[in-house]
Amino acid sequence: MLAVRSINEADESRDMPHGHLDVVSLEGVDFGVARFEPGWRWSQDVGPIAGTDSCQFHHNGYVAQGHLHIRMDDGEEKDLGAGDVFVCDPGHDAWVVGDETAVVFDFAGNIHDYATPGK
């Protein structure tokens, strides 16, 4: 099998305050590209959409541009920058650090549910 899709022809696009998400589904894999502008913070910009106190989404990601800070509900924290690959369990907040847009690729199995009620 060989399957190819362009993110420029996303199956779904979702705007949120200070951010945007494009999603392509391909042979059982959902691939998302998120663009988080300076000032974006999950708890302020996505939390009201999701209706949860912290992000309840599992992420398998790659930071292509910019910087993020992630704080887990248990207090663990990490700074992420361009070139970093990460796995993040549900139960966290995240925000853009600095004045550059953060571009994050997410290979989570159900990224199409991100920034929806309960997610």
PDB file of N, CA and C in Angstrom, residues 2 14 21 25-26 32 41 50 54 59 64 66 79 87 98 109:
ATOM      1  N   LEU A   2       0.429   2.220  -0.723  1.00  0.00           N
ATOM      2  CA  LEU A   2       1.042   3.546  -0.715  1.00  0.00           C
ATOM      3  C   LEU A   2      -0.097   4.551  -0.740  1.00  0.00           C
ATOM      4  N   ARG A  14     -10.077  23.545  11.653  1.00  0.00           N
ATOM      5  CA  ARG A  14     -10.756  24.071  12.830  1.00  0.00           C
ATOM      6  C   ARG A  14     -10.001  25.297  13.337  1.00  0.00           C
ATOM      7  N   LEU A  21      -6.138  24.407  13.291  1.00  0.00           N
ATOM      8  CA  LEU A  21      -5.773  22.999  13.146  1.00  0.00           C
ATOM      9  C   LEU A  21      -6.282  22.480  11.814  1.00  0.00           C
ATOM     10  N   SER A  25      -6.956  12.502   7.337  1.00  0.00           N
ATOM     11  CA  SER A  25      -7.071  11.094   7.728  1.00  0.00           C
ATOM     12  C   SER A  25      -6.611  10.249   6.556  1.00  0.00           C
ATOM     13  N   LEU A  26      -5.758   9.268   6.888  1.00  0.00           N
ATOM     14  CA  LEU A  26      -5.122   8.495   5.830  1.00  0.00           C
ATOM     15  C   LEU A  26      -4.890   7.065   6.296  1.00  0.00           C
ATOM     16  N   GLY A  32      -2.370  15.767  12.127  1.00  0.00           N
ATOM     17  CA  GLY A  32      -2.784  17.151  12.286  1.00  0.00           C
ATOM     18  C   GLY A  32      -1.615  18.100  12.270  1.00  0.00           C
ATOM     19  N   ARG A  41      -2.971  29.719  24.640  1.00  0.00           N
ATOM     20  CA  ARG A  41      -2.836  28.869  25.820  1.00  0.00           C
ATOM     21  C   ARG A  41      -4.025  27.921  25.826  1.00  0.00           C
ATOM     22  N   ALA A  50     -13.488  22.615  24.897  1.00  0.00           N
ATOM     23  CA  ALA A  50     -13.486  21.227  25.347  1.00  0.00           C
ATOM     24  C   ALA A  50     -14.381  21.022  26.565  1.00  0.00           C
ATOM     25  N   SER A  54      -8.343  20.569  31.988  1.00  0.00           N
ATOM     26  CA  SER A  54      -7.056  20.424  31.322  1.00  0.00           C
ATOM     27  C   SER A  54      -7.276  19.602  30.059  1.00  0.00           C
ATOM     28  N   HIS A  59      -1.112  13.171  22.917  1.00  0.00           N
ATOM     29  CA  HIS A  59      -0.414  13.726  21.756  1.00  0.00           C
ATOM     30  C   HIS A  59       0.867  12.946  21.470  1.00  0.00           C
ATOM     31  N   ALA A  64       7.701  21.784  14.805  1.00  0.00           N
ATOM     32  CA  ALA A  64       8.416  22.196  13.597  1.00  0.00           C
ATOM     33  C   ALA A  64       8.922  23.630  13.691  1.00  0.00           C
ATOM     34  N   GLY A  66       8.822  27.323  16.501  1.00  0.00           N
ATOM     35  CA  GLY A  66       8.388  27.998  17.712  1.00  0.00           C
ATOM     36  C   GLY A  66       8.689  27.230  18.983  1.00  0.00           C
ATOM     37  N   ASP A  79       9.800  22.453  28.521  1.00  0.00           N
ATOM     38  CA  ASP A  79       9.832  23.388  27.406  1.00  0.00           C
ATOM     39  C   ASP A  79      10.131  22.601  26.144  1.00  0.00           C
ATOM     40  N   VAL A  87       5.787  12.915  23.422  1.00  0.00           N
ATOM     41  CA  VAL A  87       4.579  12.162  23.745  1.00  0.00           C
ATOM     42  C   VAL A  87       4.035  12.792  25.010  1.00  0.00           C
ATOM     43  N   GLY A  98       7.113  33.021  23.855  1.00  0.00           N
ATOM     44  CA  GLY A  98       7.753  33.936  22.925  1.00  0.00           C
ATOM     45  C   GLY A  98       6.787  34.521  21.910  1.00  0.00           C
ATOM     46  N   GLY A 109      -3.934   9.218  17.244  1.00  0.00           N
ATOM     47  CA  GLY A 109      -4.901   8.421  16.512  1.00  0.00           C
ATOM     48  C   GLY A 109      -6.226   9.100  16.268  1.00  0.00           C
TER      49      GLY A 109
END
